[in-house]
Amino acid sequence: MTRIVSFYVCQSCGAKTRQFFGRCASCGSWNSLVEQIEKPVNSRSRFGNSRVKSEPKAGRAVPMAELGETPLERIVTGCGEFDRVLGGGLVPGSLVLVGGDPGIGKSTLLLQSAISMACNTSVLYVSAEESAQQVKLRCKRLDGDDSQLKLLAETDLTVALEELDLLRPAVAIIDSIQALHDENLASAPGSVAQVRECAAALQHLAKKQEIALLIVGHVTKEGILAGPKVLEHLVDAVLTFEGDRFATHRLLRAVKNRFGATHELGVFEMQGHGLVEVLNPSELFLSGQSASGVATIVASEGSRSLVVDLQALVSATSYASPRRTATGIGTSRLHQILAVLEKHLGLPLSRFDCYLAVAGGLEVEEPASDLGIAVAVASSFREKILPAGTVLIGELGLGGQLRPVGQIEQRLLEAERLGFSRAILPFGNAIRTSKGKLNLELLEASNLREAINLALGE
Ligand code: TYD
Ligand code: MG
């Protein structure tokens, strides 16, 4: 039997050593050495002209026209929101990484869908973190029929691979990649080398046998433990499970998806018997209060629009430099919008503290929420309440002008569905909508001053 040897490779210069050092002796960079397994090189194929004269290999380039179309047959997970984020279900032979903070509910989501998929197809759940008894207890809590689900409680990669090879399930779940270890590597489980090696071996098997593989990865702080970042290029889809641990709803978002739209969002609620789909998520992000500083925006998340409340609080500062805090929105965006309000509307915000929060713990990244933020701040500053039933949509330029945003019709339809009666939007944006069909008053503004006058009055 050949002995497998491992060595350490510097990730910045590529130098190899047999021993681990904190600092690369060749380029001097710190913490850059990562353990790797040495693969024997076939000398005949590497040297001499044997490469040219050898028999032609099976892999040959083919014209696109000769390739037939095979429709993607997806495996439905039994959970509508999960399927939506995956792009309609799991694709056989694909690798899906589900990342998220510990305790957010990754195991619950995957076990729940494993139980429901096991009714129609073969599913193997490899639990490397919890014992078989613990998984059984969780199954009982989830109230499903788990009789068809196969379970393997194992941390050794070789054993897991053997079992996968033997059972050849249609779907396999690895919970989690950080707890699995390859005995050929000296590094601790969860280190970059272990995570990469384990994922590569699993990928190889999954592609060969057309197993749809769901891998759980923890998002960890920087350090020796590897987050799922090292795997992102390897897998077909990266889903992140997020949410406030103190609130009950959870958001599943597709960051990368080779078989569906990215930025797709699934909304769940954690209850006593597992995760429940939230079918009308906009209601979750509306506070239903009318107070100064509250403005409503329509955010576009993948193929869905969400109506979300923003809350701003502006109060006189008692510090030398005013405080600015934002939850759910980047602080630099808030700074930029405050600067525009100060310069173009003359609001003396540099003498005021400013706090901003998105209701329901949602992260709003798109610039279409700029107008909503600006109006929320102005409303709190002037202590004026926005008229009920108004939504604000628009991107703000540094010169105070409003820029049109995409997917306007979809956003307005969602606002109308939830009973809103007025929308303030950038000039020219309404042209792209079928105005007659909407039961919504559309007010167009070309700059921030006009929009604020429309929203709050002179
Ligand atoms: P878990 O799925 O173990 O998280 P992860 O795998 O991401 O680390 O979920 C954990 C939390 O969810 C835990 O605090 C308990 C809670 N929970 C419920 O509220 N209801 C349930 O039905 C289950 C199974 C868990
Ligand atoms: Mg878990």
GROMACS .gro file of C-alpha atoms and ligand atoms in nm:
model
  484
    1MET     CA    1   0.000   0.000   0.000
    2THR     CA    2   0.136   0.344  -0.088
    3ARG     CA    3   0.176   0.581   0.201
    4ILE     CA    4  -0.003   0.911   0.153
    5VAL     CA    5   0.225   1.202   0.236
    6SER     CA    6   0.111   1.552   0.313
    7PHE     CA    7   0.307   1.876   0.294
    8TYR     CA    8   0.243   2.246   0.350
    9VAL     CA    9   0.206   2.495   0.067
   10CYS     CA   10   0.230   2.870   0.103
   11GLN     CA   11  -0.091   3.028  -0.036
   12SER     CA   12   0.091   3.345  -0.142
   13CYS     CA   13   0.412   3.221  -0.308
   14GLY     CA   14   0.353   2.848  -0.359
   15ALA     CA   15   0.662   2.734  -0.164
   16LYS     CA   16   0.642   2.380  -0.021
   17THR     CA   17   0.769   2.252   0.312
   18ARG     CA   18   0.734   1.925   0.500
   19GLN     CA   19   0.689   2.104   0.830
   20PHE     CA   20   0.441   2.364   0.947
   21PHE     CA   21   0.569   2.716   1.015
   22GLY     CA   22   0.372   3.020   1.124
   23ARG     CA   23   0.562   3.224   0.868
   24CYS     CA   24   0.662   3.121   0.517
   25ALA     CA   25   1.042   3.092   0.500
   26SER     CA   26   1.037   3.183   0.133
   27CYS     CA   27   0.818   3.496   0.107
   28GLY     CA   28   0.780   3.589   0.472
   29SER     CA   29   0.399   3.602   0.482
   30TRP     CA   30   0.228   3.497   0.805
   31ASN     CA   31  -0.027   3.215   0.848
   32SER     CA   32  -0.017   3.133   0.478
   33LEU     CA   33   0.084   2.765   0.499
   34VAL     CA   34  -0.196   2.517   0.423
   35GLU     CA   35  -0.164   2.140   0.442
   36GLN     CA   36  -0.213   1.941   0.120
   37ILE     CA   37  -0.192   1.577   0.022
   38GLU     CA   38   0.082   1.481  -0.224
   39LYS     CA   39  -0.063   1.307  -0.527
   40PRO     CA   40   0.173   1.071  -0.714
   41VAL     CA   41   0.255   1.213  -1.057
   42ASN     CA   42   0.248   0.985  -1.359
   43SER     CA   43   0.597   1.047  -1.497
   44ARG     CA   44   0.524   0.912  -1.846
   45SER     CA   45   0.241   1.149  -1.909
   46ARG     CA   46   0.435   1.443  -1.775
   47PHE     CA   47   0.771   1.414  -1.951
   48GLY     CA   48   0.904   1.329  -2.295
   49ASN     CA   49   0.688   1.331  -2.603
   50SER     CA   50   0.471   1.046  -2.486
   51ARG     CA   51   0.195   1.307  -2.446
   52VAL     CA   52   0.182   1.378  -2.817
   53LYS     CA   53   0.206   1.021  -2.939
   54SER     CA   54  -0.026   0.863  -2.683
   55GLU     CA   55  -0.369   0.729  -2.775
   56PRO     CA   56  -0.636   0.998  -2.808
   57LYS     CA   57  -0.826   1.044  -2.483
   58ALA     CA   58  -1.205   1.026  -2.457
   59GLY     CA   59  -1.245   1.400  -2.393
   60ARG     CA   60  -1.272   1.584  -2.726
   61ALA     CA   61  -1.414   1.921  -2.820
   62VAL     CA   62  -1.755   1.899  -2.989
   63PRO     CA   63  -1.958   2.162  -3.176
   64MET     CA   64  -2.242   2.303  -2.967
   65ALA     CA   65  -2.492   2.201  -3.238
   66GLU     CA   66  -2.415   1.834  -3.176
   67LEU     CA   67  -2.503   1.857  -2.809
   68GLY     CA   68  -2.855   1.746  -2.735
   69GLU     CA   69  -3.070   1.926  -2.483
   70THR     CA   70  -3.141   1.730  -2.169
   71PRO     CA   71  -3.408   1.894  -1.957
   72LEU     CA   72  -3.310   1.950  -1.594
   73GLU     CA   73  -3.504   1.714  -1.374
   74ARG     CA   74  -3.517   1.864  -1.031
   75ILE     CA   75  -3.581   1.693  -0.702
   76VAL     CA   76  -3.844   1.887  -0.512
   77THR     CA   77  -3.747   1.936  -0.148
   78GLY     CA   78  -4.103   1.951  -0.021
   79CYS     CA   79  -4.057   2.300   0.115
   80GLY     CA   80  -4.177   2.572  -0.123
   81GLU     CA   81  -3.949   2.849   0.002
   82PHE     CA   82  -3.641   2.623  -0.012
   83ASP     CA   83  -3.731   2.519  -0.371
   84ARG     CA   84  -3.776   2.883  -0.470
   85VAL     CA   85  -3.425   2.970  -0.349
   86LEU     CA   86  -3.277   2.666  -0.525
   87GLY     CA   87  -3.444   2.773  -0.849
   88GLY     CA   88  -3.717   2.507  -0.849
   89GLY     CA   89  -3.558   2.216  -0.665
   90LEU     CA   90  -3.233   2.022  -0.634
   91VAL     CA   91  -3.045   1.933  -0.952
   92PRO     CA   92  -2.898   1.577  -0.952
   93GLY     CA   93  -2.519   1.584  -0.929
   94SER     CA   94  -2.510   1.938  -0.797
   95LEU     CA   95  -2.337   2.061  -0.483
   96VAL     CA   96  -2.519   2.308  -0.264
   97LEU     CA   97  -2.350   2.478   0.028
   98VAL     CA   98  -2.576   2.603   0.306
   99GLY     CA   99  -2.386   2.848   0.524
  100GLY     CA  100  -2.488   3.035   0.835
  101ASP     CA  101  -2.410   3.114   1.196
  102PRO     CA  102  -2.422   2.826   1.444
  103GLY     CA  103  -2.769   2.778   1.590
  104ILE     CA  104  -2.954   2.960   1.312
  105GLY     CA  105  -3.139   2.645   1.199
  106LYS     CA  106  -2.938   2.485   0.917
  107SER     CA  107  -2.969   2.132   1.056
  108THR     CA  108  -3.340   2.183   1.116
  109LEU     CA  109  -3.404   2.301   0.760
  110LEU     CA  110  -3.205   2.020   0.602
  111LEU     CA  111  -3.341   1.745   0.824
  112GLN     CA  112  -3.692   1.867   0.760
  113SER     CA  113  -3.645   1.861   0.383
  114ALA     CA  114  -3.459   1.528   0.407
  115ILE     CA  115  -3.759   1.372   0.582
  116SER     CA  116  -3.996   1.503   0.319
  117MET     CA  117  -3.771   1.404   0.024
  118ALA     CA  118  -3.721   1.054   0.170
  119CYS     CA  119  -4.088   0.977   0.099
  120ASN     CA  120  -4.021   0.992  -0.277
  121THR     CA  121  -3.652   0.924  -0.324
  122SER     CA  122  -3.348   0.778  -0.144
  123VAL     CA  123  -3.185   1.019   0.101
  124LEU     CA  124  -2.880   0.977   0.324
  125TYR     CA  125  -2.821   1.217   0.612
  126VAL     CA  126  -2.459   1.216   0.731
  127SER     CA  127  -2.450   1.372   1.075
  128ALA     CA  128  -2.096   1.454   1.177
  129GLU     CA  129  -2.194   1.693   1.454
  130GLU     CA  130  -2.472   1.515   1.635
  131SER     CA  131  -2.512   1.153   1.744
  132ALA     CA  132  -2.777   0.930   1.589
  133GLN     CA  133  -2.988   0.964   1.905
  134GLN     CA  134  -2.975   1.344   1.888
  135VAL     CA  135  -3.088   1.339   1.525
  136LYS     CA  136  -3.366   1.097   1.615
  137LEU     CA  137  -3.484   1.334   1.889
  138ARG     CA  138  -3.487   1.622   1.643
  139CYS     CA  139  -3.685   1.410   1.394
  140LYS     CA  140  -3.943   1.342   1.665
  141ARG     CA  141  -3.969   1.712   1.731
  142LEU     CA  142  -4.023   1.782   1.362
  143ASP     CA  143  -4.324   1.554   1.352
  144GLY     CA  144  -4.259   1.391   1.015
  145ASP     CA  145  -4.253   1.034   0.889
  146ASP     CA  146  -3.880   0.958   0.903
  147SER     CA  147  -3.902   0.582   0.845
  148GLN     CA  148  -3.751   0.603   0.494
  149LEU     CA  149  -3.461   0.835   0.582
  150LYS     CA  150  -3.116   0.677   0.616
  151LEU     CA  151  -2.885   0.817   0.881
  152LEU     CA  152  -2.509   0.787   0.928
  153ALA     CA  153  -2.353   0.947   1.235
  154GLU     CA  154  -1.986   0.961   1.136
  155THR     CA  155  -1.700   1.209   1.131
  156ASP     CA  156  -1.455   1.007   0.920
  157LEU     CA  157  -1.455   1.109   0.554
  158THR     CA  158  -1.349   0.762   0.430
  159VAL     CA  159  -1.642   0.592   0.605
  160ALA     CA  160  -1.885   0.852   0.472
  161LEU     CA  161  -1.754   0.809   0.117
  162GLU     CA  162  -1.779   0.429   0.140
  163GLU     CA  163  -2.137   0.451   0.259
  164LEU     CA  164  -2.227   0.696  -0.018
  165ASP     CA  165  -2.067   0.466  -0.272
  166LEU     CA  166  -2.259   0.167  -0.137
  167LEU     CA  167  -2.603   0.325  -0.097
  168ARG     CA  168  -2.590   0.556  -0.400
  169PRO     CA  169  -2.868   0.781  -0.272
  170ALA     CA  170  -3.030   1.047  -0.492
  171VAL     CA  171  -2.972   1.310  -0.224
  172ALA     CA  172  -2.708   1.325   0.049
  173ILE     CA  173  -2.674   1.577   0.328
  174ILE     CA  174  -2.343   1.644   0.504
  175ASP     CA  175  -2.390   1.818   0.839
  176SER     CA  176  -2.137   1.973   0.862
  177ILE     CA  177  -1.825   1.991   0.646
  178GLN     CA  178  -1.630   2.142   0.937
  179ALA     CA  179  -1.690   1.836   1.155
  180LEU     CA  180  -1.579   1.585   0.889
  181HIS     CA  181  -1.215   1.486   0.879
  182ASP     CA  182  -0.975   1.314   0.645
  183GLU     CA  183  -0.736   1.096   0.844
  184ASN     CA  184  -0.456   1.147   0.589
  185LEU     CA  185  -0.418   1.508   0.695
  186ALA     CA  186  -0.261   1.608   1.024
  187SER     CA  187  -0.456   1.937   1.043
  188ALA     CA  188  -0.746   1.966   1.284
  189PRO     CA  189  -1.104   1.913   1.156
  190GLY     CA  190  -1.244   2.241   1.030
  191SER     CA  191  -0.908   2.378   0.912
  192VAL     CA  192  -0.879   2.510   0.557
  193ALA     CA  193  -0.692   2.199   0.440
  194GLN     CA  194  -0.946   1.956   0.590
  195VAL     CA  195  -1.250   2.143   0.459
  196ARG     CA  196  -1.104   2.170   0.109
  197GLU     CA  197  -0.988   1.808   0.089
  198CYS     CA  198  -1.319   1.669   0.225
  199ALA     CA  199  -1.529   1.885  -0.007
  200ALA     CA  200  -1.319   1.791  -0.312
  201ALA     CA  201  -1.355   1.418  -0.237
  202LEU     CA  202  -1.730   1.452  -0.186
  203GLN     CA  203  -1.766   1.656  -0.504
  204HIS     CA  204  -1.580   1.394  -0.704
  205LEU     CA  205  -1.814   1.119  -0.583
  206ALA     CA  206  -2.128   1.329  -0.619
  207LYS     CA  207  -2.051   1.420  -0.981
  208LYS     CA  208  -1.962   1.061  -1.067
  209GLN     CA  209  -2.278   0.913  -0.921
  210GLU     CA  210  -2.515   1.205  -0.982
  211ILE     CA  211  -2.588   1.254  -0.614
  212ALA     CA  212  -2.737   1.590  -0.520
  213LEU     CA  213  -2.522   1.695  -0.227
  214LEU     CA  214  -2.624   1.947   0.037
  215ILE     CA  215  -2.330   2.057   0.251
  216VAL     CA  216  -2.364   2.254   0.573
  217GLY     CA  217  -2.087   2.502   0.647
  218HIS     CA  218  -2.052   2.729   0.948
  219VAL     CA  219  -1.962   3.089   0.906
  220THR     CA  220  -1.680   3.135   1.151
  221LYS     CA  221  -1.463   3.422   1.259
  222GLU     CA  222  -1.132   3.462   1.082
  223GLY     CA  223  -0.868   3.233   1.220
  224ILE     CA  224  -0.770   2.872   1.191
  225LEU     CA  225  -1.127   2.754   1.139
  226ALA     CA  226  -1.229   2.773   0.778
  227GLY     CA  227  -1.554   2.938   0.686
  228PRO     CA  228  -1.740   2.817   0.377
  229LYS     CA  229  -1.556   3.087   0.176
  230VAL     CA  230  -1.291   2.835   0.067
  231LEU     CA  231  -1.564   2.622  -0.090
  232GLU     CA  232  -1.755   2.883  -0.281
  233HIS     CA  233  -1.576   2.829  -0.612
  234LEU     CA  234  -1.617   2.453  -0.584
  235VAL     CA  235  -1.992   2.427  -0.535
  236ASP     CA  236  -2.283   2.501  -0.772
  237ALA     CA  237  -2.489   2.702  -0.530
  238VAL     CA  238  -2.418   2.891  -0.211
  239LEU     CA  239  -2.714   2.962   0.015
  240THR     CA  240  -2.686   3.162   0.332
  241PHE     CA  241  -2.923   3.124   0.619
  242GLU     CA  242  -2.949   3.439   0.824
  243GLY     CA  243  -3.170   3.617   1.071
  244ASP     CA  244  -3.177   3.757   1.416
  245ARG     CA  245  -3.130   3.480   1.669
  246PHE     CA  246  -3.365   3.660   1.904
  247ALA     CA  247  -3.641   3.690   1.645
  248THR     CA  248  -3.823   3.388   1.504
  249HIS     CA  249  -3.800   3.450   1.132
  250ARG     CA  250  -3.511   3.328   0.918
  251LEU     CA  251  -3.404   3.433   0.570
  252LEU     CA  252  -3.252   3.193   0.320
  253ARG     CA  253  -3.072   3.373   0.040
  254ALA     CA  254  -2.897   3.244  -0.274
  255VAL     CA  255  -2.557   3.415  -0.306
  256LYS     CA  256  -2.450   3.206  -0.602
  257ASN     CA  257  -2.664   2.966  -0.804
  258ARG     CA  258  -2.565   2.796  -1.129
  259PHE     CA  259  -2.920   2.662  -1.172
  260GLY     CA  260  -3.134   2.958  -1.070
  261ALA     CA  261  -3.149   3.328  -0.992
  262THR     CA  262  -2.914   3.476  -0.734
  263HIS     CA  263  -3.044   3.703  -0.458
  264GLU     CA  264  -3.355   3.488  -0.438
  265LEU     CA  265  -3.500   3.502  -0.091
  266GLY     CA  266  -3.690   3.245   0.113
  267VAL     CA  267  -3.857   3.341   0.439
  268PHE     CA  268  -3.920   3.099   0.725
  269GLU     CA  269  -4.037   3.115   1.079
  270MET     CA  270  -3.882   2.896   1.349
  271GLN     CA  271  -4.154   2.738   1.556
  272GLY     CA  272  -4.173   2.464   1.815
  273HIS     CA  273  -4.207   2.198   1.545
  274GLY     CA  274  -3.943   2.320   1.304
  275LEU     CA  275  -3.935   2.579   1.029
  276VAL     CA  276  -4.258   2.697   0.870
  277GLU     CA  277  -4.272   2.883   0.539
  278VAL     CA  278  -4.385   3.244   0.552
  279LEU     CA  279  -4.606   3.288   0.249
  280ASN     CA  280  -4.664   3.660   0.280
  281PRO     CA  281  -4.328   3.797   0.397
  282SER     CA  282  -4.406   4.166   0.336
  283GLU     CA  283  -4.637   4.158   0.638
  284LEU     CA  284  -4.338   4.061   0.850
  285PHE     CA  285  -4.149   4.377   0.756
  286LEU     CA  286  -4.431   4.625   0.808
  287SER     CA  287  -4.461   4.772   1.153
  288GLY     CA  288  -4.815   4.898   1.095
  289GLN     CA  289  -4.750   5.215   1.296
  290SER     CA  290  -4.765   5.572   1.181
  291ALA     CA  291  -4.507   5.782   1.360
  292SER     CA  292  -4.258   6.044   1.254
  293GLY     CA  293  -3.945   5.884   1.109
  294VAL     CA  294  -4.127   5.585   0.959
  295ALA     CA  295  -4.115   5.546   0.580
  296THR     CA  296  -4.209   5.248   0.362
  297ILE     CA  297  -3.994   5.125   0.073
  298VAL     CA  298  -4.029   4.840  -0.176
  299ALA     CA  299  -3.715   4.628  -0.192
  300SER     CA  300  -3.655   4.384  -0.476
  301GLU     CA  301  -3.512   4.049  -0.365
  302GLY     CA  302  -3.454   3.810  -0.658
  303SER     CA  303  -3.785   3.746  -0.829
  304ARG     CA  304  -3.987   3.888  -0.541
  305SER     CA  305  -4.058   4.236  -0.410
  306LEU     CA  306  -4.092   4.310  -0.042
  307VAL     CA  307  -4.260   4.607   0.119
  308VAL     CA  308  -4.045   4.708   0.416
  309ASP     CA  309  -4.069   4.975   0.684
  310LEU     CA  310  -3.769   5.194   0.770
  311GLN     CA  311  -3.743   5.379   1.099
  312ALA     CA  312  -3.524   5.683   1.158
  313LEU     CA  313  -3.456   5.876   1.475
  314VAL     CA  314  -3.290   6.218   1.460
  315SER     CA  315  -3.210   6.385   1.791
  316ALA     CA  316  -2.982   6.673   1.899
  317THR     CA  317  -2.633   6.544   1.975
  318SER     CA  318  -2.450   6.585   2.301
  319TYR     CA  319  -2.119   6.463   2.155
  320ALA     CA  320  -1.845   6.649   1.970
  321SER     CA  321  -1.908   6.436   1.662
  322PRO     CA  322  -2.266   6.313   1.610
  323ARG     CA  323  -2.348   5.943   1.629
  324ARG     CA  324  -2.472   5.756   1.323
  325THR     CA  325  -2.592   5.399   1.359
  326ALA     CA  326  -2.768   5.189   1.098
  327THR     CA  327  -2.912   4.837   1.126
  328GLY     CA  328  -2.987   4.657   0.801
  329ILE     CA  329  -2.832   4.931   0.586
  330GLY     CA  330  -2.463   5.013   0.533
  331THR     CA  331  -2.345   5.302   0.752
  332SER     CA  332  -2.157   5.458   0.460
  333ARG     CA  333  -2.485   5.479   0.261
  334LEU     CA  334  -2.649   5.654   0.556
  335HIS     CA  335  -2.356   5.902   0.576
  336GLN     CA  336  -2.389   5.975   0.204
  337ILE     CA  337  -2.765   6.036   0.223
  338LEU     CA  338  -2.725   6.259   0.531
  339ALA     CA  339  -2.466   6.464   0.341
  340VAL     CA  340  -2.706   6.507   0.047
  341LEU     CA  341  -2.987   6.615   0.283
  342GLU     CA  342  -2.757   6.868   0.450
  343LYS     CA  343  -2.613   7.013   0.130
  344HIS     CA  344  -2.920   7.023  -0.096
  345LEU     CA  345  -3.202   7.070   0.152
  346GLY     CA  346  -3.015   7.267   0.414
  347LEU     CA  347  -3.105   7.034   0.705
  348PRO     CA  348  -2.835   7.094   0.975
  349LEU     CA  349  -2.792   6.721   1.039
  350SER     CA  350  -2.428   6.750   1.148
  351ARG     CA  351  -2.560   6.875   1.481
  352PHE     CA  352  -2.790   6.576   1.525
  353ASP     CA  353  -2.744   6.209   1.608
  354CYS     CA  354  -2.906   5.983   1.354
  355TYR     CA  355  -3.021   5.623   1.398
  356LEU     CA  356  -3.175   5.410   1.127
  357ALA     CA  357  -3.326   5.061   1.137
  358VAL     CA  358  -3.497   4.828   0.893
  359ALA     CA  359  -3.800   4.655   1.045
  360GLY     CA  360  -3.780   4.278   1.082
  361GLY     CA  361  -3.400   4.252   1.064
  362LEU     CA  362  -3.383   4.249   0.682
  363GLU     CA  363  -3.062   4.364   0.510
  364VAL     CA  364  -3.148   4.614   0.238
  365GLU     CA  365  -2.858   4.662   0.002
  366GLU     CA  366  -3.006   4.805  -0.314
  367PRO     CA  367  -2.988   5.179  -0.387
  368ALA     CA  368  -3.364   5.187  -0.466
  369SER     CA  369  -3.417   5.236  -0.093
  370ASP     CA  370  -3.223   5.568  -0.088
  371LEU     CA  371  -3.535   5.785  -0.123
  372GLY     CA  372  -3.705   5.599   0.162
  373ILE     CA  373  -3.405   5.653   0.390
  374ALA     CA  374  -3.387   6.025   0.307
  375VAL     CA  375  -3.762   6.074   0.367
  376ALA     CA  376  -3.751   5.877   0.696
  377VAL     CA  377  -3.470   6.103   0.821
  378ALA     CA  378  -3.646   6.420   0.704
  379SER     CA  379  -3.972   6.302   0.863
  380SER     CA  380  -3.802   6.247   1.198
  381PHE     CA  381  -3.615   6.577   1.174
  382ARG     CA  382  -3.930   6.778   1.099
  383GLU     CA  383  -4.143   6.559   1.329
  384LYS     CA  384  -4.397   6.517   1.054
  385ILE     CA  385  -4.580   6.191   0.993
  386LEU     CA  386  -4.601   6.059   0.638
  387PRO     CA  387  -4.957   6.018   0.506
  388ALA     CA  388  -5.071   5.656   0.546
  389GLY     CA  389  -5.047   5.425   0.245
  390THR     CA  390  -4.742   5.586   0.081
  391VAL     CA  391  -4.442   5.394  -0.054
  392LEU     CA  392  -4.115   5.551  -0.166
  393ILE     CA  393  -3.896   5.415  -0.444
  394GLY     CA  394  -3.588   5.577  -0.594
  395GLU     CA  395  -3.211   5.597  -0.607
  396LEU     CA  396  -3.048   5.918  -0.490
  397GLY     CA  397  -2.761   6.086  -0.675
  398LEU     CA  398  -2.500   6.290  -0.491
  399GLY     CA  399  -2.636   6.605  -0.656
  400GLY     CA  400  -2.977   6.546  -0.497
  401GLN     CA  401  -3.136   6.414  -0.820
  402LEU     CA  402  -3.350   6.100  -0.828
  403ARG     CA  403  -3.261   5.816  -1.060
  404PRO     CA  404  -3.503   5.556  -1.197
  405VAL     CA  405  -3.481   5.201  -1.061
  406GLY     CA  406  -3.542   4.858  -1.214
  407GLN     CA  407  -3.833   4.617  -1.170
  408ILE     CA  408  -4.068   4.908  -1.100
  409GLU     CA  409  -4.387   4.736  -1.211
  410GLN     CA  410  -4.326   4.435  -0.988
  411ARG     CA  411  -4.260   4.666  -0.691
  412LEU     CA  412  -4.574   4.871  -0.750
  413LEU     CA  413  -4.789   4.560  -0.787
  414GLU     CA  414  -4.669   4.432  -0.449
  415ALA     CA  415  -4.743   4.771  -0.287
  416GLU     CA  416  -5.089   4.771  -0.443
  417ARG     CA  417  -5.156   4.416  -0.327
  418LEU     CA  418  -5.082   4.517   0.031
  419GLY     CA  419  -5.328   4.805   0.015
  420PHE     CA  420  -5.097   5.102  -0.044
  421SER     CA  421  -5.255   5.387  -0.236
  422ARG     CA  422  -4.970   5.624  -0.329
  423ALA     CA  423  -4.618   5.580  -0.462
  424ILE     CA  424  -4.352   5.849  -0.492
  425LEU     CA  425  -4.099   5.756  -0.757
  426PRO     CA  426  -3.833   5.912  -0.981
  427PHE     CA  427  -3.939   6.112  -1.287
  428GLY     CA  428  -3.957   5.889  -1.592
  429ASN     CA  429  -3.986   5.568  -1.395
  430ALA     CA  430  -4.364   5.551  -1.427
  431ILE     CA  431  -4.338   5.534  -1.809
  432ARG     CA  432  -4.222   5.176  -1.776
  433THR     CA  433  -4.536   5.074  -1.591
  434SER     CA  434  -4.878   4.995  -1.729
  435LYS     CA  435  -5.030   5.291  -1.546
  436GLY     CA  436  -5.392   5.220  -1.635
  437LYS     CA  437  -5.387   4.877  -1.472
  438LEU     CA  438  -5.253   4.994  -1.138
  439ASN     CA  439  -5.490   5.113  -0.873
  440LEU     CA  440  -5.217   5.332  -0.727
  441GLU     CA  441  -5.158   5.706  -0.743
  442LEU     CA  442  -4.814   5.760  -0.899
  443LEU     CA  443  -4.634   6.082  -0.804
  444GLU     CA  444  -4.314   6.156  -0.992
  445ALA     CA  445  -4.030   6.373  -0.862
  446SER     CA  446  -3.709   6.466  -1.038
  447ASN     CA  447  -3.512   6.557  -0.728
  448LEU     CA  448  -3.507   6.498  -0.354
  449ARG     CA  449  -3.659   6.835  -0.267
  450GLU     CA  450  -3.964   6.767  -0.484
  451ALA     CA  451  -4.001   6.416  -0.344
  452ILE     CA  452  -3.987   6.537   0.017
  453ASN     CA  453  -4.241   6.811  -0.059
  454LEU     CA  454  -4.471   6.548  -0.208
  455ALA     CA  455  -4.427   6.318   0.091
  456LEU     CA  456  -4.430   6.561   0.382
  457GLY     CA  457  -4.565   6.885   0.239
  458GLU     CA  458  -4.376   7.215   0.216
  459TYD     P1  459  -3.008   2.404   1.446
  459TYD     O1  460  -3.084   2.356   1.327
  459TYD     O2  461  -2.948   2.304   1.535
  459TYD     O3  462  -2.898   2.510   1.403
  459TYD     P2  463  -2.763   2.492   1.322
  459TYD     O4  464  -2.764   2.358   1.261
  459TYD     O5  465  -2.768   2.604   1.222
  459TYD     O6  466  -2.652   2.512   1.418
  459TYD     O7  467  -3.113   2.495   1.524
  459TYD     C1  468  -3.120   2.545   1.618
  459TYD     C2  469  -3.214   2.628   1.696
  459TYD     O8  470  -3.348   2.614   1.658
  459TYD     C3  471  -3.204   2.577   1.837
  459TYD     O9  472  -3.172   2.686   1.917
  459TYD     C4  473  -3.337   2.520   1.868
  459TYD     C5  474  -3.428   2.580   1.769
  459TYD     N1  475  -3.536   2.491   1.725
  459TYD     C6  476  -3.667   2.535   1.737
  459TYD    O10  477  -3.695   2.645   1.782
  459TYD     N2  478  -3.769   2.453   1.692
  459TYD     C7  479  -3.742   2.329   1.638
  459TYD    O11  480  -3.836   2.258   1.600
  459TYD     C8  481  -3.607   2.286   1.628
  459TYD     C9  482  -3.573   2.152   1.570
  459TYD    C10  483  -3.507   2.370   1.671
  460MG      MG  484  -2.639   2.199   1.310
   0.00000   0.00000   0.00000
